[in-house]
JSON list of C-alpha atoms in Angstrom, two decimals:
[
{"chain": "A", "resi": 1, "resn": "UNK", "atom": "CA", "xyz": [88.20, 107.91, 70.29]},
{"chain": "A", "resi": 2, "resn": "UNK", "atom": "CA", "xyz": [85.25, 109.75, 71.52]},
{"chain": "A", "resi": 3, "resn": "UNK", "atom": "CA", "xyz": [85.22, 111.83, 74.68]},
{"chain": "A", "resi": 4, "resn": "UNK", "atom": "CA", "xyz": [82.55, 114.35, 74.33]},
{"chain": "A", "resi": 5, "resn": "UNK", "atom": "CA", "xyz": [79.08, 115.06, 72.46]},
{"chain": "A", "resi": 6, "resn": "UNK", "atom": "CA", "xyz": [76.11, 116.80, 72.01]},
{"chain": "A", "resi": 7, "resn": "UNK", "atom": "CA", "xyz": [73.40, 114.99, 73.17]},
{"chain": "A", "resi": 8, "resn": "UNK", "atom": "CA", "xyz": [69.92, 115.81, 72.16]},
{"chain": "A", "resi": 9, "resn": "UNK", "atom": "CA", "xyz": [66.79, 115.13, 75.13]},
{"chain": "A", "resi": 10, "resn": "UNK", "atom": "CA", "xyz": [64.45, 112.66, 74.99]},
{"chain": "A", "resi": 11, "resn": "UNK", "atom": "CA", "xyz": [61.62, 113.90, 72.70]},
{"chain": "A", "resi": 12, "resn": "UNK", "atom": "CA", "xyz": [64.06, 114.66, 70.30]},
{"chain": "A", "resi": 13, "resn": "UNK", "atom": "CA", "xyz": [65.41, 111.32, 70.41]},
{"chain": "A", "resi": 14, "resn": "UNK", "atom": "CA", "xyz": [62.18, 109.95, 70.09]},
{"chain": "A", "resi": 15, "resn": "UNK", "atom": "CA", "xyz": [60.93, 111.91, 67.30]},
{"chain": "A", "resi": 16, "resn": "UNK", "atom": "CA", "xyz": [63.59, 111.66, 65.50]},
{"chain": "A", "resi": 17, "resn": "UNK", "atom": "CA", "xyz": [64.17, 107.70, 65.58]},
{"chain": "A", "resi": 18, "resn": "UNK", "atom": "CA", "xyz": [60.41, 107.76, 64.12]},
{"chain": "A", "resi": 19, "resn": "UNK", "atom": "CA", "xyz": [60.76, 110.15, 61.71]},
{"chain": "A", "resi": 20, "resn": "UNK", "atom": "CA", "xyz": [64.68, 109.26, 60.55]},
{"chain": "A", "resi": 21, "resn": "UNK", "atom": "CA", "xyz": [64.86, 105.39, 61.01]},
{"chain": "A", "resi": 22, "resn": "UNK", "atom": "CA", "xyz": [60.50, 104.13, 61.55]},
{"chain": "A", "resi": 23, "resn": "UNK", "atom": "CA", "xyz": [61.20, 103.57, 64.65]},
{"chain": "A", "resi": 24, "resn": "UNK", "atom": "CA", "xyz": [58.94, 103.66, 67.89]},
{"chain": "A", "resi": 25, "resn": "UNK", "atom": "CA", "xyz": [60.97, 104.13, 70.79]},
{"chain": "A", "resi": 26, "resn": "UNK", "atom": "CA", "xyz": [58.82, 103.24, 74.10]},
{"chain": "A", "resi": 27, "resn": "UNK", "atom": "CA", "xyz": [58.87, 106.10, 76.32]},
{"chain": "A", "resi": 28, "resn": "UNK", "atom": "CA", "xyz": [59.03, 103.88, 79.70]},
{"chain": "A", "resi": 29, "resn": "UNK", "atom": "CA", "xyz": [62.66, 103.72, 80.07]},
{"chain": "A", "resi": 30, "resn": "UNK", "atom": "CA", "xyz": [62.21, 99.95, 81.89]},
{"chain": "A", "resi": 31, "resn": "UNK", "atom": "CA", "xyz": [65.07, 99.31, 84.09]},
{"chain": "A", "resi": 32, "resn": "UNK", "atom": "CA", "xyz": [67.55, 101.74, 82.99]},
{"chain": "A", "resi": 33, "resn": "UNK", "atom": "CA", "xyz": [67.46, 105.34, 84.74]},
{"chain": "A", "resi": 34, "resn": "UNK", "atom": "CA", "xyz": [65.38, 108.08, 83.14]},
{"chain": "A", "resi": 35, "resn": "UNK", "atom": "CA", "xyz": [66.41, 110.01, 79.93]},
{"chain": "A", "resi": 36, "resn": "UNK", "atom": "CA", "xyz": [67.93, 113.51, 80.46]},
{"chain": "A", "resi": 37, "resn": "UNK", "atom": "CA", "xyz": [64.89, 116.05, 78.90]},
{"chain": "A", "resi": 38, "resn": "UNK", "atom": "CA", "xyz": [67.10, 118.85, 77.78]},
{"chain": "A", "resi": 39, "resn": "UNK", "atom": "CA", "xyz": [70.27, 118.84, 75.12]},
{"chain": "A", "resi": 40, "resn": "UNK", "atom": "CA", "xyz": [73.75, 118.97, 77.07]},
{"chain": "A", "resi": 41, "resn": "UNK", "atom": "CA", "xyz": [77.33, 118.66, 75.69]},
{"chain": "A", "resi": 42, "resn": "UNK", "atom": "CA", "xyz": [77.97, 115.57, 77.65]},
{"chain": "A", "resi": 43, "resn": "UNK", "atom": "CA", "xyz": [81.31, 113.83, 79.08]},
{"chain": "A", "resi": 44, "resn": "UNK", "atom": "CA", "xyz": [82.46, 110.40, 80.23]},
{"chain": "A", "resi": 45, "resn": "UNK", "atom": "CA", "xyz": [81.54, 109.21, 83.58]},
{"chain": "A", "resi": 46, "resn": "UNK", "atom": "CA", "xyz": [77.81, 110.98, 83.56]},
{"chain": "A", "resi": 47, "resn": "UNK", "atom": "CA", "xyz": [74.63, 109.10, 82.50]},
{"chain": "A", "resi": 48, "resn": "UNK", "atom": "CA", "xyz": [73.48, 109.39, 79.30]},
{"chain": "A", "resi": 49, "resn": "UNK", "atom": "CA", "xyz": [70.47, 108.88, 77.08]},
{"chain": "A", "resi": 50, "resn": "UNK", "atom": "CA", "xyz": [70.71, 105.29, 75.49]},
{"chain": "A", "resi": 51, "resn": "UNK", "atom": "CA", "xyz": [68.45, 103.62, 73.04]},
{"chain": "A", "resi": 52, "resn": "UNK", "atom": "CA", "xyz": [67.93, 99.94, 73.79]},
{"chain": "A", "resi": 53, "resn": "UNK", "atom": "CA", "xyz": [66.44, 96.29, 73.26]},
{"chain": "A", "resi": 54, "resn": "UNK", "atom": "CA", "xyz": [65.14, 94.98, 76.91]},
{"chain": "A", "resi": 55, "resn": "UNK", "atom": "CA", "xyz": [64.86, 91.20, 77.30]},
{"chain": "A", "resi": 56, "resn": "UNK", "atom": "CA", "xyz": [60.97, 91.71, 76.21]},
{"chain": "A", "resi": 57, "resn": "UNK", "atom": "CA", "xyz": [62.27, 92.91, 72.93]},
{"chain": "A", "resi": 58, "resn": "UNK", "atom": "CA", "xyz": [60.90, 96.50, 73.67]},
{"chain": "A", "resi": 59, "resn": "UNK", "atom": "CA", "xyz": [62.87, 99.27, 72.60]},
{"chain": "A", "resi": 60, "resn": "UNK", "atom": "CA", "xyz": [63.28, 101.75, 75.07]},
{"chain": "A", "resi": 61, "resn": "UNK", "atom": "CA", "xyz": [64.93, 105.08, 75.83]},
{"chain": "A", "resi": 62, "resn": "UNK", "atom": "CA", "xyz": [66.70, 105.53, 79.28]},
{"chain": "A", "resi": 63, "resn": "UNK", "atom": "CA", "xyz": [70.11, 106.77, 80.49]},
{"chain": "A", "resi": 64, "resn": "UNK", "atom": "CA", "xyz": [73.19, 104.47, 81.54]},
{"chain": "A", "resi": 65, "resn": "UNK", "atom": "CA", "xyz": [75.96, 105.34, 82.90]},
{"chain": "A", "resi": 66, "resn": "UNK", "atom": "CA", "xyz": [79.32, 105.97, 79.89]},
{"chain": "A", "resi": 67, "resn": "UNK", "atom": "CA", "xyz": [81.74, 103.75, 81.38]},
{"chain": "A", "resi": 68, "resn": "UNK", "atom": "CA", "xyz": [81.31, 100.17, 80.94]},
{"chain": "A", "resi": 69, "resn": "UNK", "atom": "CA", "xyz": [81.11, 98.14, 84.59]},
{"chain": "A", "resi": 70, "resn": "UNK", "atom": "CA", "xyz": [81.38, 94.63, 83.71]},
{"chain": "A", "resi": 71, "resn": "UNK", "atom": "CA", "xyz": [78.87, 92.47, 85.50]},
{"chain": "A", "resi": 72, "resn": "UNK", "atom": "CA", "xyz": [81.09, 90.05, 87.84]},
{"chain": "A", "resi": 73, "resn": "UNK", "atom": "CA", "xyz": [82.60, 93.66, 89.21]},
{"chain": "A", "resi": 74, "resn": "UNK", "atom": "CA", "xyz": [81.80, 93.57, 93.39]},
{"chain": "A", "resi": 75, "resn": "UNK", "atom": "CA", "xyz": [81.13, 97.30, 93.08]},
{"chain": "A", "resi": 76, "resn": "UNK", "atom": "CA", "xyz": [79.54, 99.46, 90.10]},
{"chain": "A", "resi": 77, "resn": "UNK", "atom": "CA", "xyz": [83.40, 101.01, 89.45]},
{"chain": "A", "resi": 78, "resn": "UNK", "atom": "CA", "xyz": [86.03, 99.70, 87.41]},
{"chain": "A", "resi": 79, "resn": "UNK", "atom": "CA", "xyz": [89.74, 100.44, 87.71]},
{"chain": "A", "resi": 80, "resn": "UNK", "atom": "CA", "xyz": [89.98, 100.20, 83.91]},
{"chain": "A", "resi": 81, "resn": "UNK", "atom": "CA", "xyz": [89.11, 103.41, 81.51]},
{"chain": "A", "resi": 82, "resn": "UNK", "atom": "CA", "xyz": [85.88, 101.44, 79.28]},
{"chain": "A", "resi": 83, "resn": "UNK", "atom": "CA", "xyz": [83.71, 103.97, 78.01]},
{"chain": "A", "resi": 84, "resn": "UNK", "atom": "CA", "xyz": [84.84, 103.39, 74.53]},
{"chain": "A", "resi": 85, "resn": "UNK", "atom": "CA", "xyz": [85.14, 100.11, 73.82]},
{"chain": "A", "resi": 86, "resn": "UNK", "atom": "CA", "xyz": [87.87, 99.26, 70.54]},
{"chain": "A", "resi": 87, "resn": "UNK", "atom": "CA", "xyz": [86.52, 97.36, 67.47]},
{"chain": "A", "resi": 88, "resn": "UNK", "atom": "CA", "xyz": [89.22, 94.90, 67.57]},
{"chain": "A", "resi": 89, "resn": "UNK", "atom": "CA", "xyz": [88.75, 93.96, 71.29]},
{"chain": "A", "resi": 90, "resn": "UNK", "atom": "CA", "xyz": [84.98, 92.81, 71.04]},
{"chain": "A", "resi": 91, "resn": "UNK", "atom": "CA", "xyz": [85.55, 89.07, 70.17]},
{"chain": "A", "resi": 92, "resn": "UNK", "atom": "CA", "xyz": [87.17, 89.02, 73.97]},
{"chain": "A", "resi": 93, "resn": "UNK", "atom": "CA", "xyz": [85.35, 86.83, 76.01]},
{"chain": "A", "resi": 94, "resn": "UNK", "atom": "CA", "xyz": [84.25, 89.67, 78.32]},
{"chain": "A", "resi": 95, "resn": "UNK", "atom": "CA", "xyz": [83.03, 91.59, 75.27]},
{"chain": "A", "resi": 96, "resn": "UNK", "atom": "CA", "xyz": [81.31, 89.13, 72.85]},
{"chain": "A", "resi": 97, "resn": "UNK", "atom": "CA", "xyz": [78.25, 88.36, 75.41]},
{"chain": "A", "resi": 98, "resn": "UNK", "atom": "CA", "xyz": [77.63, 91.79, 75.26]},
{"chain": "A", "resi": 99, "resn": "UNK", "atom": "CA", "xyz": [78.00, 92.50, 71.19]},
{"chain": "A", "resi": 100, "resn": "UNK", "atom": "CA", "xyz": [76.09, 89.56, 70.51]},
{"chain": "A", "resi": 101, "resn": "UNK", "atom": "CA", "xyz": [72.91, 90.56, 73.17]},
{"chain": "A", "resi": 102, "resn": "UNK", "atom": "CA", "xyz": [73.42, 94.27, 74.81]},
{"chain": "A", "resi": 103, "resn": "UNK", "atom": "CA", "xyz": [73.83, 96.09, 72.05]},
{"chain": "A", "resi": 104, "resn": "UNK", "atom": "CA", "xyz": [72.53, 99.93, 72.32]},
{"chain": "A", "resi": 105, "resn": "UNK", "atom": "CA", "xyz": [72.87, 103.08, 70.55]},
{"chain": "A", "resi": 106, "resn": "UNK", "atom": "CA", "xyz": [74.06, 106.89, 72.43]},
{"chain": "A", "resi": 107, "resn": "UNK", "atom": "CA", "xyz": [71.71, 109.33, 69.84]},
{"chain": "A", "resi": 108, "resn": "UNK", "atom": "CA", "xyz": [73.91, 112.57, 69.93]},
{"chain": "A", "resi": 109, "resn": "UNK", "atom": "CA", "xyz": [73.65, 115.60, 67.33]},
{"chain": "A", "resi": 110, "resn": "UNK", "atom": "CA", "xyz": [77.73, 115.72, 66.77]},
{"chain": "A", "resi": 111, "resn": "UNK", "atom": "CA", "xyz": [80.37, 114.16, 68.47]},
{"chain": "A", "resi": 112, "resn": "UNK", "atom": "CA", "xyz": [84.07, 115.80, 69.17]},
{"chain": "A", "resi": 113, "resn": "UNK", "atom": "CA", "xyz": [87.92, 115.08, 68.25]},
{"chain": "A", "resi": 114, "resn": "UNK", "atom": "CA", "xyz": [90.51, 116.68, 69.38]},
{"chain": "A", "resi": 115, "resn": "UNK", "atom": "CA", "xyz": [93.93, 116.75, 66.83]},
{"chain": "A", "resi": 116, "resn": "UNK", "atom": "CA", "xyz": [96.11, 114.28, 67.47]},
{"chain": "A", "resi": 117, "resn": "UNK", "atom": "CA", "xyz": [99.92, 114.13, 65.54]},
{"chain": "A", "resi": 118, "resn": "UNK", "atom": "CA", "xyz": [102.21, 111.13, 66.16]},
{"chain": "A", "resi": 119, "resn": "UNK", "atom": "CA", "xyz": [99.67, 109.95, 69.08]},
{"chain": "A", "resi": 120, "resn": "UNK", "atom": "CA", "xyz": [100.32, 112.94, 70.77]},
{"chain": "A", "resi": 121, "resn": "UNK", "atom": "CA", "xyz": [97.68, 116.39, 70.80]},
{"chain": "A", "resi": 122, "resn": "UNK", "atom": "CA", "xyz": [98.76, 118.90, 69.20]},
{"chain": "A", "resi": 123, "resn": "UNK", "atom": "CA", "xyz": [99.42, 122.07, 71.33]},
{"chain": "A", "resi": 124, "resn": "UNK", "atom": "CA", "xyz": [97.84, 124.80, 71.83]},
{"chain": "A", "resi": 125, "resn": "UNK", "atom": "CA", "xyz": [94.53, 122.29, 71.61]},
{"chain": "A", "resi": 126, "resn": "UNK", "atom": "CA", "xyz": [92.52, 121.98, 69.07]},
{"chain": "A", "resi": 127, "resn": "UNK", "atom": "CA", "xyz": [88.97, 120.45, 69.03]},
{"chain": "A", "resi": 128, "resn": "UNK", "atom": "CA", "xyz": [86.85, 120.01, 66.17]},
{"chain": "A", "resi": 129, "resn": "UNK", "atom": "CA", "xyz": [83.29, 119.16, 65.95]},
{"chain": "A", "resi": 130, "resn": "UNK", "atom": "CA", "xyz": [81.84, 116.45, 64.00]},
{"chain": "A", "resi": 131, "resn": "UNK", "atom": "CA", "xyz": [78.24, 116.40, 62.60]},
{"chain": "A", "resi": 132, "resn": "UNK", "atom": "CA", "xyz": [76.07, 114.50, 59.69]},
{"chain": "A", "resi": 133, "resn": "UNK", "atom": "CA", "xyz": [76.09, 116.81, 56.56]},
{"chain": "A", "resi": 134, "resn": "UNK", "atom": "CA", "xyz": [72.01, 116.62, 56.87]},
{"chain": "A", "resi": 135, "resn": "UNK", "atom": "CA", "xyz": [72.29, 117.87, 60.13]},
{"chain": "A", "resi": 136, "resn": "UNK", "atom": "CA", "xyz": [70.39, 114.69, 61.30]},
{"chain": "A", "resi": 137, "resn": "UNK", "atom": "CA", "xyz": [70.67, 112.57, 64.69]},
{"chain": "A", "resi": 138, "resn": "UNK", "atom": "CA", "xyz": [73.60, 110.14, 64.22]},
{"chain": "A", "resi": 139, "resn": "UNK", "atom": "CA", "xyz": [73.55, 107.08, 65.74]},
{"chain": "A", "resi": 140, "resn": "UNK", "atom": "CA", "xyz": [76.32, 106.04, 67.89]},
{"chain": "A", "resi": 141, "resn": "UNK", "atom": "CA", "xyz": [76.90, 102.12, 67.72]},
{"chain": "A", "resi": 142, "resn": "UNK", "atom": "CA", "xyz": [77.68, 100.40, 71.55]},
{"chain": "A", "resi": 143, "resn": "UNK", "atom": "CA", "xyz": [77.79, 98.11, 74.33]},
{"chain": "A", "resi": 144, "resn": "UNK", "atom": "CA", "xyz": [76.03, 97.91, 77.30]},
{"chain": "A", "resi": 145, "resn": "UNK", "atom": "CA", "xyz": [76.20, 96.00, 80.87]},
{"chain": "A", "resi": 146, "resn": "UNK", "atom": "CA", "xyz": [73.66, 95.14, 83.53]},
{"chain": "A", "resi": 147, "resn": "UNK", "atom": "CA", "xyz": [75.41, 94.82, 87.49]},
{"chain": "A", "resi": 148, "resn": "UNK", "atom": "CA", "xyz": [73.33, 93.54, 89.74]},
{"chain": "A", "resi": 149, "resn": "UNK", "atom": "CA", "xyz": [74.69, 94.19, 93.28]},
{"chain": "A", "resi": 150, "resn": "UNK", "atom": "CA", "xyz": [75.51, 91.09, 95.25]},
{"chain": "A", "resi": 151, "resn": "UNK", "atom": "CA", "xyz": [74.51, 92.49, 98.46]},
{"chain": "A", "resi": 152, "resn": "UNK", "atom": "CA", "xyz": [70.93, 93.69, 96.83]},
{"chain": "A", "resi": 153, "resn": "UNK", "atom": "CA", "xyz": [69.54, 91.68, 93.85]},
{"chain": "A", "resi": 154, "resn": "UNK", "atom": "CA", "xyz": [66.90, 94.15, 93.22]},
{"chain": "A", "resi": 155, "resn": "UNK", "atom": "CA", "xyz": [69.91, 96.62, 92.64]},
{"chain": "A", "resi": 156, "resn": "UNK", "atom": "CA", "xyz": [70.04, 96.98, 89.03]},
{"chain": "A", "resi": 157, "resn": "UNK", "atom": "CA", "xyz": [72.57, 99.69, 87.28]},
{"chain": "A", "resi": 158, "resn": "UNK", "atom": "CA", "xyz": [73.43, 100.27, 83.69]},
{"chain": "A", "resi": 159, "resn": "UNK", "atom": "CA", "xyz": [76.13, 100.97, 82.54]},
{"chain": "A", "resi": 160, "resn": "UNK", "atom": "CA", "xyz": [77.02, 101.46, 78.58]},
{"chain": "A", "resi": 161, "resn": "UNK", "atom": "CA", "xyz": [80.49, 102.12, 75.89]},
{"chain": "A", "resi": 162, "resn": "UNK", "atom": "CA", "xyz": [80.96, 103.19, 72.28]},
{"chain": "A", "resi": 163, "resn": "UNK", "atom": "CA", "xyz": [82.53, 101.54, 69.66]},
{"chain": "A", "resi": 164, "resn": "UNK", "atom": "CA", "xyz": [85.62, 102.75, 68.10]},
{"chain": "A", "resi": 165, "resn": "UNK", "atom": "CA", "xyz": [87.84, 102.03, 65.02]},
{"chain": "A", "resi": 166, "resn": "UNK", "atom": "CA", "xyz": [89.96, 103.12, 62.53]},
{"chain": "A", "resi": 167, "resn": "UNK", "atom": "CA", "xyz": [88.80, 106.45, 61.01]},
{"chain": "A", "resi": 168, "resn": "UNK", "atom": "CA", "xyz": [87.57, 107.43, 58.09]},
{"chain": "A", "resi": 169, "resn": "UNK", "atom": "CA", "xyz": [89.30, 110.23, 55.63]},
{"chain": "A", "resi": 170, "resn": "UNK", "atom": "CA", "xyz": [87.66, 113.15, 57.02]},
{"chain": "A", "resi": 171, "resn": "UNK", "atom": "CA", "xyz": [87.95, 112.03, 61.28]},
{"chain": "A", "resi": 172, "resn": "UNK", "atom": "CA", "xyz": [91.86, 110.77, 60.26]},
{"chain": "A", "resi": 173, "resn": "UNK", "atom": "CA", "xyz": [92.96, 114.01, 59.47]},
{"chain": "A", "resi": 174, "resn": "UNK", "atom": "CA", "xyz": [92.76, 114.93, 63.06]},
{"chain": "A", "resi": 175, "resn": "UNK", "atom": "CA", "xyz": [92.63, 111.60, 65.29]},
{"chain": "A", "resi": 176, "resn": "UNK", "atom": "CA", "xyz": [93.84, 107.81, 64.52]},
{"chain": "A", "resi": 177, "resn": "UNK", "atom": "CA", "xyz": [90.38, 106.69, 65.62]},
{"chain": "A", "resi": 178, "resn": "UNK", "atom": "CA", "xyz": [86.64, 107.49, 65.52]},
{"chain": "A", "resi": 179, "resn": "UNK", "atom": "CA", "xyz": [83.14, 106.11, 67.24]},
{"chain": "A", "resi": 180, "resn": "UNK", "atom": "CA", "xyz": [81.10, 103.78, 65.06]},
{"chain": "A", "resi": 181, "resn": "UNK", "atom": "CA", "xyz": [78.31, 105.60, 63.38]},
{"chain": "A", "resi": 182, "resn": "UNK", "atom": "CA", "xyz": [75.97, 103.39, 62.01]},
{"chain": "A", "resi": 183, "resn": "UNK", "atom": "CA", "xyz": [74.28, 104.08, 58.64]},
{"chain": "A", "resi": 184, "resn": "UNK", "atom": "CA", "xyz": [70.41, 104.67, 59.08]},
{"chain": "A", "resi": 185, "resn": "UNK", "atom": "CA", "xyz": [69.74, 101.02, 57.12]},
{"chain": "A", "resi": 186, "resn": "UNK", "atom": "CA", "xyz": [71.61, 98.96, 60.01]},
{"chain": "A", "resi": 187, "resn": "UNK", "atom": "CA", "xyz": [70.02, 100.91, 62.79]},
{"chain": "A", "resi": 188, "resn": "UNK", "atom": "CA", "xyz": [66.67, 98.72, 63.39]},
{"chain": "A", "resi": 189, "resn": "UNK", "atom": "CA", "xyz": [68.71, 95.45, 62.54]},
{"chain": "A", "resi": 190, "resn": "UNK", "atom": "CA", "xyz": [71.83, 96.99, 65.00]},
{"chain": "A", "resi": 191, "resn": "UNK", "atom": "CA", "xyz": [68.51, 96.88, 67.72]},
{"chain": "A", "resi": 192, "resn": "UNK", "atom": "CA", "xyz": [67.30, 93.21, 66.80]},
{"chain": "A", "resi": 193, "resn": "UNK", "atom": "CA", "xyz": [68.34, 90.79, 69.49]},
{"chain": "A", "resi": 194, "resn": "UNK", "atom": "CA", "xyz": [66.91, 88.11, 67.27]},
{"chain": "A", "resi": 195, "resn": "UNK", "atom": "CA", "xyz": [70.52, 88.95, 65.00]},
{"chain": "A", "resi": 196, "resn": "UNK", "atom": "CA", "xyz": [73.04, 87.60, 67.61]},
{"chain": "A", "resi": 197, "resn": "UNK", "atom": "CA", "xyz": [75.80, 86.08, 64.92]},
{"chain": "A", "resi": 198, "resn": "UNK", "atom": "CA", "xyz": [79.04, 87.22, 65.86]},
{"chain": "A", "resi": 199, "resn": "UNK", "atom": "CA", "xyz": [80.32, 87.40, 62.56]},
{"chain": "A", "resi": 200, "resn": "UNK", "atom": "CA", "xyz": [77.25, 89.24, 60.77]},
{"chain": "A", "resi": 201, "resn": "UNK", "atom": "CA", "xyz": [76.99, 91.91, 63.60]},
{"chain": "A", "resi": 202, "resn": "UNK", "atom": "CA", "xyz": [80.85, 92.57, 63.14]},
{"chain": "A", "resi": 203, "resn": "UNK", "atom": "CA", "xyz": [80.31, 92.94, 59.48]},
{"chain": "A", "resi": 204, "resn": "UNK", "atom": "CA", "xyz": [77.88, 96.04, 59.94]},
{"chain": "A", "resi": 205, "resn": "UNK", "atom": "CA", "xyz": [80.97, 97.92, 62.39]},
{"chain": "A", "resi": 206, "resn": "UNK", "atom": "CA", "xyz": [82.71, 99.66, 60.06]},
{"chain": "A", "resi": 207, "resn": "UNK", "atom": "CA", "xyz": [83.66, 103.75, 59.48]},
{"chain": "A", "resi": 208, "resn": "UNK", "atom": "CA", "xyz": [81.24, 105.89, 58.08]},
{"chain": "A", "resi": 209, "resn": "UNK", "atom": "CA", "xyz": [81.10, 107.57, 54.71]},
{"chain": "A", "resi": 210, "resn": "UNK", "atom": "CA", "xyz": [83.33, 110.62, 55.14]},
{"chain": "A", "resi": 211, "resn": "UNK", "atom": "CA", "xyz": [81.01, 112.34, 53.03]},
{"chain": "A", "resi": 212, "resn": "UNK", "atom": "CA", "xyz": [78.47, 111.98, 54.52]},
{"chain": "A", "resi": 213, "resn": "UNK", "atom": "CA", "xyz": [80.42, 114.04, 57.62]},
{"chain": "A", "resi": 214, "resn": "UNK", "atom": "CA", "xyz": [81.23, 117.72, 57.94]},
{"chain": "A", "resi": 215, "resn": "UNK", "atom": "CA", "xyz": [83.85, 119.08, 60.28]},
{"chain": "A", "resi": 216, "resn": "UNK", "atom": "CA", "xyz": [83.99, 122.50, 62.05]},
{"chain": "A", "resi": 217, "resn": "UNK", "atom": "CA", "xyz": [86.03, 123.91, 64.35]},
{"chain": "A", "resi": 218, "resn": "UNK", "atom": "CA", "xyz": [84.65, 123.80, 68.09]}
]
């Protein structure tokens, strides 16, 4: 699960993909929307700041909107909840395209749980905050969808989901799943739309050191 985080703006997220993973991030955000400039705590159902391979093979930063719209959808809604996207449901047919071509990454500074026991949260609420023990910007591992409006064809919209799976110790203690974090060694290779094997991109998904995590309370 993963319904809120911090989201750093866009020169943040650009200096910081240079500076933590080598990697130039091209400022013109091509067909996606433009990147939010200032850091927000940031819900589903809002655009938000997306790292991403065009069909060039640029990498670019723009915003999408956090709730997947697949693309043979007549109208950019769907009546389904998709703005995470489970582990185990990407070999669907409706999923796989995506994983092995529109892959992305949501930069954010911490992410939040709040504790679940038996399924259920606990009561009263409580929400605890997740960051990298380096304080670094953790990379959020997703999907992402292009619609193309059939009444318009020069109506483009983006629209994007994070990966989720079975926790690690530290997230477990508080919710039965987590978003994929990807280590900074798969992040340029997680960006390569030359690596489209179904198999070897599944291989990288998989929970995060929990020491390399810290938890507070929010």
């Amino acid at each position: 699960m993963c319904g809120r985080f911090t989201e750093p703006g866009d020169i943040e997220i650009i200096r910081g993909f240079k500076s933590r993973y080598g990697i130039d991030v091209n400022t013109d955000p091509g067909d996606a929307g433009p990147p939010t400039r200032e850091e927000r705590i940031i819900a589903p159902f809002n655009d938000v700041n997306v790292v991403y391979t065009d069909r060039e093979g640029v990498i670019r930063l723009g915003s999408m909107y956090w709730q997947l719209i697949q693309p043979w959808n007549r109208y950019f809604e769907s009546s389904y909840t998709c703005f995470n996207v489970r582990k185990e449901s990407l070999s669907r047919r409706h999923n796989e395209p995506l994983l092995r071509r529109h892959r992305c990454i949501l930069p954010v500074r911490s992410f939040f749980e709040t504790r679940k026991v038996g399924g259920k949260p606990v009561k009263p609420r409580e929400a605890y905050e997740f960051v990298l023990r380096d304080s670094g910007l953790m990379a959020l591992g997703g999907i992402y969808s292009v619609w193309i409006n059939p009444a318009d064809r020069d109506d483009r919209r983006y629209s994007c989901s994070i990966i989720t799976m079975e926790p690690n110790e530290i997230v477990g203690e508080v919710h039965d799943r987590m978003p994929f974090v990807l280590p900074g060694d798969d992040v340029s290779r997680w960006l390569d739309a030359s690596v489209n094997d179904f198999d070897e991109i599944m291989s990288m998904i998989r929970p995060v050191a929990s020491e390399s995590l810290q938890r507070t309370r929010e």
